[in-house]
XYZ file of N, CA, C and O in Angstrom:
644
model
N 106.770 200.689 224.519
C 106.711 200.259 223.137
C 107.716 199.134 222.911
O 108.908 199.244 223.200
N 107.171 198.062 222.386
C 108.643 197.294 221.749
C 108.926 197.328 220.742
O 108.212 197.848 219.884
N 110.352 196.650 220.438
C 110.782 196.604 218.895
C 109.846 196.827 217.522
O 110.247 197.387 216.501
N 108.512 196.266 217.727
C 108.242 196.072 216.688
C 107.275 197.448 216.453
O 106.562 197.382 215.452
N 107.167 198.752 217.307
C 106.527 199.925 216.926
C 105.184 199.700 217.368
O 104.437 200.648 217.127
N 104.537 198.494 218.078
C 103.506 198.006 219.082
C 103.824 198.396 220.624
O 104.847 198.128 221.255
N 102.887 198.970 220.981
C 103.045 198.573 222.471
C 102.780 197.413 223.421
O 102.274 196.415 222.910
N 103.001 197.394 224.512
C 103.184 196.219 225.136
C 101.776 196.127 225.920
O 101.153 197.064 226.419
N 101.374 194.519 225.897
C 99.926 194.413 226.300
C 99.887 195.132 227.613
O 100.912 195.443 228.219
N 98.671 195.386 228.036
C 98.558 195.842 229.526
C 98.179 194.982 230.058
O 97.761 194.005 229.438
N 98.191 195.045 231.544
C 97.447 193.974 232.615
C 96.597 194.462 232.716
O 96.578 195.649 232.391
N 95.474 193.864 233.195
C 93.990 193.807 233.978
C 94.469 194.340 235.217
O 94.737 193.349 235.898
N 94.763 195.556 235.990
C 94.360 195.759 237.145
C 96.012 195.772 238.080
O 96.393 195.657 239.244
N 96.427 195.924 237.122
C 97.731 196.114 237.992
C 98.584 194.471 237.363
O 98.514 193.694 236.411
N 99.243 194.638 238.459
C 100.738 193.496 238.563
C 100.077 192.281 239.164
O 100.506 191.188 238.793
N 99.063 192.319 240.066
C 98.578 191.377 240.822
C 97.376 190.628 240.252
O 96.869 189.588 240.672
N 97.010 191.416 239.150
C 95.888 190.441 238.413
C 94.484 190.578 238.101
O 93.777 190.124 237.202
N 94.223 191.533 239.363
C 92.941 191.745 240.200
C 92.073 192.768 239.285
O 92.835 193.623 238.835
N 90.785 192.958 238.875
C 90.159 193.735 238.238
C 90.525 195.346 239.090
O 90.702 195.408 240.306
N 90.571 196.289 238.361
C 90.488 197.170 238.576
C 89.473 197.839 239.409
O 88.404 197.243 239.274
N 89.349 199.140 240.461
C 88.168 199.265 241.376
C 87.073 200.050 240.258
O 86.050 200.414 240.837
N 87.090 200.280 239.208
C 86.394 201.018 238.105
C 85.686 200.176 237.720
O 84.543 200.606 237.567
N 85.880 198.436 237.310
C 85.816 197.336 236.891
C 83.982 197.506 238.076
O 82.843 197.963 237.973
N 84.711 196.898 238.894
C 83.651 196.568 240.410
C 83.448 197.787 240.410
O 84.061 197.885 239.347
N 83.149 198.835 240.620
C 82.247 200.152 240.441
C 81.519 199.986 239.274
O 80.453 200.389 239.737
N 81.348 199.807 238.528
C 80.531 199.329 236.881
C 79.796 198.506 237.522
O 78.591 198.750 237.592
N 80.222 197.578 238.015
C 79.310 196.107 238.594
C 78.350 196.484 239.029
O 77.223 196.352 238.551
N 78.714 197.105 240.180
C 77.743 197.494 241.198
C 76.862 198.401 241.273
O 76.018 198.532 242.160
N 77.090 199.294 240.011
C 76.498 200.462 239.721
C 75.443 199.550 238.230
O 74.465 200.198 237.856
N 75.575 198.816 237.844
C 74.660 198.255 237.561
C 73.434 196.676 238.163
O 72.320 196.291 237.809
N 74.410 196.229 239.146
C 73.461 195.873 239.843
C 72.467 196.959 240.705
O 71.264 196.702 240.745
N 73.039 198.306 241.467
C 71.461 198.908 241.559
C 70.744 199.098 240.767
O 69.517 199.036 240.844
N 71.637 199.462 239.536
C 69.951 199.725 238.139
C 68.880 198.680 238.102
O 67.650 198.689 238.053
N 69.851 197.753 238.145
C 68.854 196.328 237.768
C 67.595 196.225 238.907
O 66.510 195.708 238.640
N 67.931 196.793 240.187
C 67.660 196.649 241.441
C 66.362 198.031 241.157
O 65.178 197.696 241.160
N 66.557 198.799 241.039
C 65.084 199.472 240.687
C 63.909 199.544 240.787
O 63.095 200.155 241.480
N 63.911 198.507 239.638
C 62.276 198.198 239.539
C 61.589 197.358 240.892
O 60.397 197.516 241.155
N 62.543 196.375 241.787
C 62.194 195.712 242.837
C 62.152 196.940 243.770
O 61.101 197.270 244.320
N 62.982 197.424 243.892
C 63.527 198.883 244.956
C 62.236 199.269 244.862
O 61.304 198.739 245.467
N 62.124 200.635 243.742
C 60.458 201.135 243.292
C 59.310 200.503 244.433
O 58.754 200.823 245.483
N 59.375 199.413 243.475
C 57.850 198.754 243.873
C 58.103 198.744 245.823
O 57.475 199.344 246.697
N 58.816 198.169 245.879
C 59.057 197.922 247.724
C 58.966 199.354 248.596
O 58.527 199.597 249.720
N 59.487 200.060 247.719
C 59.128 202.148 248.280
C 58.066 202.138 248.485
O 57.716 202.346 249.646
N 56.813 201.833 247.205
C 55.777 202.120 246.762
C 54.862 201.185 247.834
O 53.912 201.759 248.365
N 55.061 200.049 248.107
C 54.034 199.231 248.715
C 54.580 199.969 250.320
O 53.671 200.426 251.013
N 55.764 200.052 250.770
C 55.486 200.886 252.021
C 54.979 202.051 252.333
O 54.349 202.204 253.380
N 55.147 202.844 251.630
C 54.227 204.148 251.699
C 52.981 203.972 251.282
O 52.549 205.123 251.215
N 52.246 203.347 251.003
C 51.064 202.828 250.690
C 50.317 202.652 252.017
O 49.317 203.246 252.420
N 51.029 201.716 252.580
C 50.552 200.443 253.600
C 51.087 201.757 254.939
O 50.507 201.665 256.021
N 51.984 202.704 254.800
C 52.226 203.767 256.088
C 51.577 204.781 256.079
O 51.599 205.617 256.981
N 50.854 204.850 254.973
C 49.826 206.051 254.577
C 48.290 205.462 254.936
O 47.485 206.123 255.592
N 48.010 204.149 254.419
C 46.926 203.680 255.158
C 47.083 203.591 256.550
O 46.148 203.875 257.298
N 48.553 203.096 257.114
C 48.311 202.606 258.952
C 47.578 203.966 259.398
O 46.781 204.016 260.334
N 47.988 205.166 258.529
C 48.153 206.541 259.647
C 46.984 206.959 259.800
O 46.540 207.267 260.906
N 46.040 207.060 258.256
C 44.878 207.443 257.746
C 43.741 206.329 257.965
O 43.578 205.350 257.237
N 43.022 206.640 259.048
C 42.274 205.081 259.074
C 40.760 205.617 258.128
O 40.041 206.616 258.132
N 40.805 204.440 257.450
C 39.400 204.499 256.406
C 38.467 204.184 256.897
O 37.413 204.171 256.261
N 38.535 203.792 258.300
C 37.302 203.577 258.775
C 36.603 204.779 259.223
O 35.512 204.533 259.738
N 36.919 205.966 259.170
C 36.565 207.271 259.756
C 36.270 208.182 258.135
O 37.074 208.646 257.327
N 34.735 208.155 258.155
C 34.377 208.679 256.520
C 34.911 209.980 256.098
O 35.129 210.898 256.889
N 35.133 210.042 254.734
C 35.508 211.586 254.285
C 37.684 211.185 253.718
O 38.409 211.616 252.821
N 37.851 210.327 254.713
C 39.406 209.960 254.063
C 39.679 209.302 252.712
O 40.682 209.447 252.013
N 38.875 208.742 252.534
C 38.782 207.873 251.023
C 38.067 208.125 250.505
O 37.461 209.004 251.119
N 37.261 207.754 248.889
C 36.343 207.475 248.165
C 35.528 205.877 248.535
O 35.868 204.695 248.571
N 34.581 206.483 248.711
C 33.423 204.977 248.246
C 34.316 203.910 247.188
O 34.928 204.221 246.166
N 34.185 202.785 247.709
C 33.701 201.824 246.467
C 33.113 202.292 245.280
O 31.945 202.590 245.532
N 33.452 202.539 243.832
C 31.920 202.918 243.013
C 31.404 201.803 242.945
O 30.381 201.751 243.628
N 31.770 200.396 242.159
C 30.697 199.277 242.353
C 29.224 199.260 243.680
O 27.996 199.196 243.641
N 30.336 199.364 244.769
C 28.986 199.225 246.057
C 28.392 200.898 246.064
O 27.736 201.147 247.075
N 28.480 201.601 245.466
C 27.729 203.077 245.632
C 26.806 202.820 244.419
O 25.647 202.791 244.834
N 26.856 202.647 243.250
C 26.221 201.947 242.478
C 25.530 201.048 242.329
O 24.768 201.102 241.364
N 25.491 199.681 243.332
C 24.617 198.416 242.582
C 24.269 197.935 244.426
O 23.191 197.367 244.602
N 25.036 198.138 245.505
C 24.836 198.091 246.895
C 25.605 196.988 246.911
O 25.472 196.566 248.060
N 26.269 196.324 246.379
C 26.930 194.989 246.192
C 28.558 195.709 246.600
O 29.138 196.768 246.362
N 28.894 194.261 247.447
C 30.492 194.407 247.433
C 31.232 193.997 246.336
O 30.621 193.326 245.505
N 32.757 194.313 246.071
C 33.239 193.776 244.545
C 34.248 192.939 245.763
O 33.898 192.732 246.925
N 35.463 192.571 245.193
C 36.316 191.534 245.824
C 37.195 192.209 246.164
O 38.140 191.466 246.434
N 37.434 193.163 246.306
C 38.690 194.636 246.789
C 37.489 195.279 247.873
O 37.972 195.793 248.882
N 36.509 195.294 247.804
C 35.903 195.692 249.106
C 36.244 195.626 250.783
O 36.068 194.501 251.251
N 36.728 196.713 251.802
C 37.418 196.088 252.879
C 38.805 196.067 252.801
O 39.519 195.877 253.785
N 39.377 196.323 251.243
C 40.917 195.778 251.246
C 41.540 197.066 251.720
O 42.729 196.894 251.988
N 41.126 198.294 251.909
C 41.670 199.245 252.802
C 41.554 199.395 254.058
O 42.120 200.365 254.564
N 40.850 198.549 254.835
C 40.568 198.628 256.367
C 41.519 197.389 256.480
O 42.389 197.411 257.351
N 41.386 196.172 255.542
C 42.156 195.199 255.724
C 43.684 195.924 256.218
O 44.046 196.053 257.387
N 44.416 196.328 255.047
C 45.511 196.966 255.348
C 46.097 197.677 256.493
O 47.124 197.465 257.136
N 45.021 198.735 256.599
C 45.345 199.445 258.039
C 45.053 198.764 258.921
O 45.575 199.242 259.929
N 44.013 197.112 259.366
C 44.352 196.587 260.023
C 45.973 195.448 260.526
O 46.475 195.031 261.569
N 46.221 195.374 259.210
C 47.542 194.724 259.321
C 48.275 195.654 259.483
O 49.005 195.289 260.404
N 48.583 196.690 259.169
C 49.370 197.768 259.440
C 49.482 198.355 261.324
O 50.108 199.252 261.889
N 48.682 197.471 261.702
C 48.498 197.745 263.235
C 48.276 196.411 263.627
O 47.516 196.253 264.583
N 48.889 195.189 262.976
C 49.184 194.095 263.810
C 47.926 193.275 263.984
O 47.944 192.161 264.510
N 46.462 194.056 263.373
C 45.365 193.534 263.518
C 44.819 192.000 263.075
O 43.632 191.737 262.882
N 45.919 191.057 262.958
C 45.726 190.130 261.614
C 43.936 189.258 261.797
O 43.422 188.983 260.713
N 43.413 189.020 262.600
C 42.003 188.480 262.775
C 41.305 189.440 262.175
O 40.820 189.182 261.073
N 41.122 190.641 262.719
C 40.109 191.628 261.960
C 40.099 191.855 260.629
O 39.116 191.960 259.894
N 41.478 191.940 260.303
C 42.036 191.688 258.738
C 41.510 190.351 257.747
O 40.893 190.373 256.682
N 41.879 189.515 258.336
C 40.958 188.192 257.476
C 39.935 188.063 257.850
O 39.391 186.998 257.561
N 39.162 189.071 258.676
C 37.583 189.117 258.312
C 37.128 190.069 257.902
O 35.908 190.174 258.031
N 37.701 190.926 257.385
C 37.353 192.191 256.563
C 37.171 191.806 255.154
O 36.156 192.170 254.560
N 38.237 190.973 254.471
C 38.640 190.880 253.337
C 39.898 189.471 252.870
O 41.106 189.664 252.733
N 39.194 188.130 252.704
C 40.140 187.218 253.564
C 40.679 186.793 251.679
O 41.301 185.767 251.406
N 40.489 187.264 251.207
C 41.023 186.808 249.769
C 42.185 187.807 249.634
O 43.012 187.433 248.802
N 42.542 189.276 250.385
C 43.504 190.224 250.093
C 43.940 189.769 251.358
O 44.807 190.616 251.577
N 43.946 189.041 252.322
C 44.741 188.509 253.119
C 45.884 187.469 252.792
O 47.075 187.437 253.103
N 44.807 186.348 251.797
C 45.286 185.248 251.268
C 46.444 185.245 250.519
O 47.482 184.603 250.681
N 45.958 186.483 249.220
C 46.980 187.201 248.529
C 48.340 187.372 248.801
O 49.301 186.964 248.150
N 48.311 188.118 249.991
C 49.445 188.830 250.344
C 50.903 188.019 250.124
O 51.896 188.499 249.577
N 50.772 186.602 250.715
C 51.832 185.545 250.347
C 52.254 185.462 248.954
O 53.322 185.562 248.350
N 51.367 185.304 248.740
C 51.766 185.209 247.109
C 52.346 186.483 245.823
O 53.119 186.639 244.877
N 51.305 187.162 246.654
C 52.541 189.053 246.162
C 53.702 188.858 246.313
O 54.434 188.983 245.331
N 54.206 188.523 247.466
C 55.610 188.992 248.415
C 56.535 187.705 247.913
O 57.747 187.878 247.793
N 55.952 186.435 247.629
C 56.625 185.328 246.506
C 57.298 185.771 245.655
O 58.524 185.874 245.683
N 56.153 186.269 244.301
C 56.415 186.725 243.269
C 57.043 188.240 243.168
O 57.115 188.784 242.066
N 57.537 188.961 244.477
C 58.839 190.334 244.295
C 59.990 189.507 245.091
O 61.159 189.872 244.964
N 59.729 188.615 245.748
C 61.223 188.124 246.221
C 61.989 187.469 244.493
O 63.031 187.827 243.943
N 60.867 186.342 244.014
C 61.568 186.039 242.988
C 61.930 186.868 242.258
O 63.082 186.765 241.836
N 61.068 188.055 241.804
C 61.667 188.825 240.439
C 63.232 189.570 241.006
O 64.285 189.645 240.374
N 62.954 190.027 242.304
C 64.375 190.701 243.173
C 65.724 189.483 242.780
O 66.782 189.827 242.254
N 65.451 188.323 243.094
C 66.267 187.540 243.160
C 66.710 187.272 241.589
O 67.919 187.120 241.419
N 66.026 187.212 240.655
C 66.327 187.289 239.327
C 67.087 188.506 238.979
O 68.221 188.408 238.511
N 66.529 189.628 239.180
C 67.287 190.707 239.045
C 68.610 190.751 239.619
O 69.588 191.156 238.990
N 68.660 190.177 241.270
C 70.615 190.555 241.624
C 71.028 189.030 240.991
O 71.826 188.511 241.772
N 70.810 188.345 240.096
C 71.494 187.813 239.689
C 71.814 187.988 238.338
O 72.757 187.453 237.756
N 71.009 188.743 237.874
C 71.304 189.663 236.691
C 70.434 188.369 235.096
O 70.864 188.297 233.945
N 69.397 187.708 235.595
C 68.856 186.949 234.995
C 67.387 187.312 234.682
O 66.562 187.795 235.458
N 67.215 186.938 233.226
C 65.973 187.561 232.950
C 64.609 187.148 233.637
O 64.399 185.945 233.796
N 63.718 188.027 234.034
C 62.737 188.082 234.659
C 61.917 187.496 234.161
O 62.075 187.617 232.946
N 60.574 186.530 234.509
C 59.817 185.822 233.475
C 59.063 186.997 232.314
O 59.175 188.192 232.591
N 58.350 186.611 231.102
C 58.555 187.233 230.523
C 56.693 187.021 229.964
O 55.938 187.837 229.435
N 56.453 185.459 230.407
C 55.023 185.093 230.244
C 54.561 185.586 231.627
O 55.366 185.993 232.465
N 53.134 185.529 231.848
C 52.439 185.903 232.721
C 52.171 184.874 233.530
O 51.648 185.114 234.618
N 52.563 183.160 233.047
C 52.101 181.883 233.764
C 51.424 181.175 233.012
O 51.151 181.560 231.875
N 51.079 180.175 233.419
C 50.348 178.906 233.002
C 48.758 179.145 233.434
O 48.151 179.296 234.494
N 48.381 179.089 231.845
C 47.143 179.757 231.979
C 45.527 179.060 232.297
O 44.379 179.424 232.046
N 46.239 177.689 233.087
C 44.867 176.914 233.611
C 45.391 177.904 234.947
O 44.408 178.357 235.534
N 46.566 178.294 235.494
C 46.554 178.863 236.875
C 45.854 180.402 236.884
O 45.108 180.700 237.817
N 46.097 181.237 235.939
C 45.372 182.509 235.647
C 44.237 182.401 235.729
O 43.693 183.216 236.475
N 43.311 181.333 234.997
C 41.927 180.969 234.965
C 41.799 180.876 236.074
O 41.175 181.821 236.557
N 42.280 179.748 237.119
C 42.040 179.685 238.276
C 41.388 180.968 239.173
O 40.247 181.289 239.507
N 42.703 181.505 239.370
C 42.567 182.455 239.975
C 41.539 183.356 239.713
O 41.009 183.991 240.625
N 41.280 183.445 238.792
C 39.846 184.741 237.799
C 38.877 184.178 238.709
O 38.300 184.767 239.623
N 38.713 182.432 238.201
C 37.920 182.217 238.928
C 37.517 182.125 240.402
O 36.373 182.342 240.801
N 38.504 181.800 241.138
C 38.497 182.086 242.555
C 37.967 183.660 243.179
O 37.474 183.895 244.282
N 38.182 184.352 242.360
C 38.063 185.859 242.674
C 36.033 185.989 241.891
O 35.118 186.569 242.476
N 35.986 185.710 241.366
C 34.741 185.696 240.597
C 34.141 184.964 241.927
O 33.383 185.730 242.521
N 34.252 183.908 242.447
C 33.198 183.236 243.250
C 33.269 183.615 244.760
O 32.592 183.151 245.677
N 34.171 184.492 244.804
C 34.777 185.394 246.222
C 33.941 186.319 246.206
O 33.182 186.651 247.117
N 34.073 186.863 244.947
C 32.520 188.004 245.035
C 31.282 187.693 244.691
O 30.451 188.412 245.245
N 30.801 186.798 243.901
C 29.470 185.885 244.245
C 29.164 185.681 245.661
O 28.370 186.259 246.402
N 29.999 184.702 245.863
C 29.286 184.275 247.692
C 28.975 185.135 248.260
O 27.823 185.150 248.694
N 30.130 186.571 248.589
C 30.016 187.706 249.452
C 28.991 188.053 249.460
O 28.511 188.242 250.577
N 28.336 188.253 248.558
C 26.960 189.023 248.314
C 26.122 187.977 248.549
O 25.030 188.481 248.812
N 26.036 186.640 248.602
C 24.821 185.995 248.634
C 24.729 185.525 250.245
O 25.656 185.081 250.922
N 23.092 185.795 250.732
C 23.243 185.233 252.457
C 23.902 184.249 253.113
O 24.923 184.679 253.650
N 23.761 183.403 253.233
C 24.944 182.296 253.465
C 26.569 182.837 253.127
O 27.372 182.061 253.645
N 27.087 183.717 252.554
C 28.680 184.078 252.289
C 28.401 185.745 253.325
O 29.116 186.733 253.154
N 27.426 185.705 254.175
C 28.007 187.299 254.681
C 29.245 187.012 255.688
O 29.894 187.990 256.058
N 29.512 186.056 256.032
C 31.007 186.256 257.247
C 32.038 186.325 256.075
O 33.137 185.872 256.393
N 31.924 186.858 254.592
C 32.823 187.183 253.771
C 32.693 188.604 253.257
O 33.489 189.147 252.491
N 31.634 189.124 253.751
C 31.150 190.598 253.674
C 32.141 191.582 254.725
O 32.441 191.368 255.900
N 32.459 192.547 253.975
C 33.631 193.502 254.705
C 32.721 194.075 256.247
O 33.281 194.817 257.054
């Protein structure tokens, strides 16, 4: 206490200056929070992709049908994307982009867009918040729309699962 019935300021962390280890325990205990939702998803896509390597869908009775192709005999654009997988999941990458070469294509661009959001997150910066630029959304609709057109039409069967 001094003279004046105040006490005397404290230091930050001691004599030497340095944040306290409570300080950096807070930090870090909120950079994993932040870390989560990237964490999550990265759990989630490996057990996915280790549950398909193990379970091969090519052997009937492990999965469900397609309903689109049990319904109309037509492939949709996710057609194949489970043999795709368990072929990449076994190193298969040719058989894979001919199973299903648009969930091949994909894949880059998934693994883009969780590095960035990861990287936003350990820097503790907000994550985008729009969905994108929406001549590129269109795009894409459309790319996927004419992925499953062709498939189905004669001339597009080396796009047929």
């Amino acid at each position: 206490m001094t003279r004046e019935g105040r006490s005397a300021p404290q230091m930050l962390g001691g004599p030497s200056g340095r944040p306290e280890n409570g300080r950096r325990g807070a930090a870090a205990v909120a950079r994993a929070r932040r870390l989560l939702g990237p964490g999550a998803v990265l759990v989630l896509a490996a057990s996915v992709v280790s549950y398909v390597g193990a379970v091969d869908p090519n052997v009937d009775g492990h999965y469900p049908t397609c309903p689109f192709l049990a319904l109309t005999g037509y492939q949709c654009p996710g057609c194949g994307s489970l043999r795709t997988i368990h072929a990449l999941a076994h190193g298969q990458f040719g058989e894979a982009f001919g199973l299903n070469v648009l969930a091949v294509t994909m894949l880059p661009v998934l693994v883009f867009f969780w590095v960035r959001w990861t990287a936003a997150r350990v820097r503790n910066r907000p994550s985008r918040t729009r969905a994108g630029d929406s001549r590129l959304i269109w795009a894409l609709f459309g790319t996927i729309m004419l992925f499953w057109l062709v498939r189905n039409l004669p001339f597009g069967s080396v796009l047929a699962a």
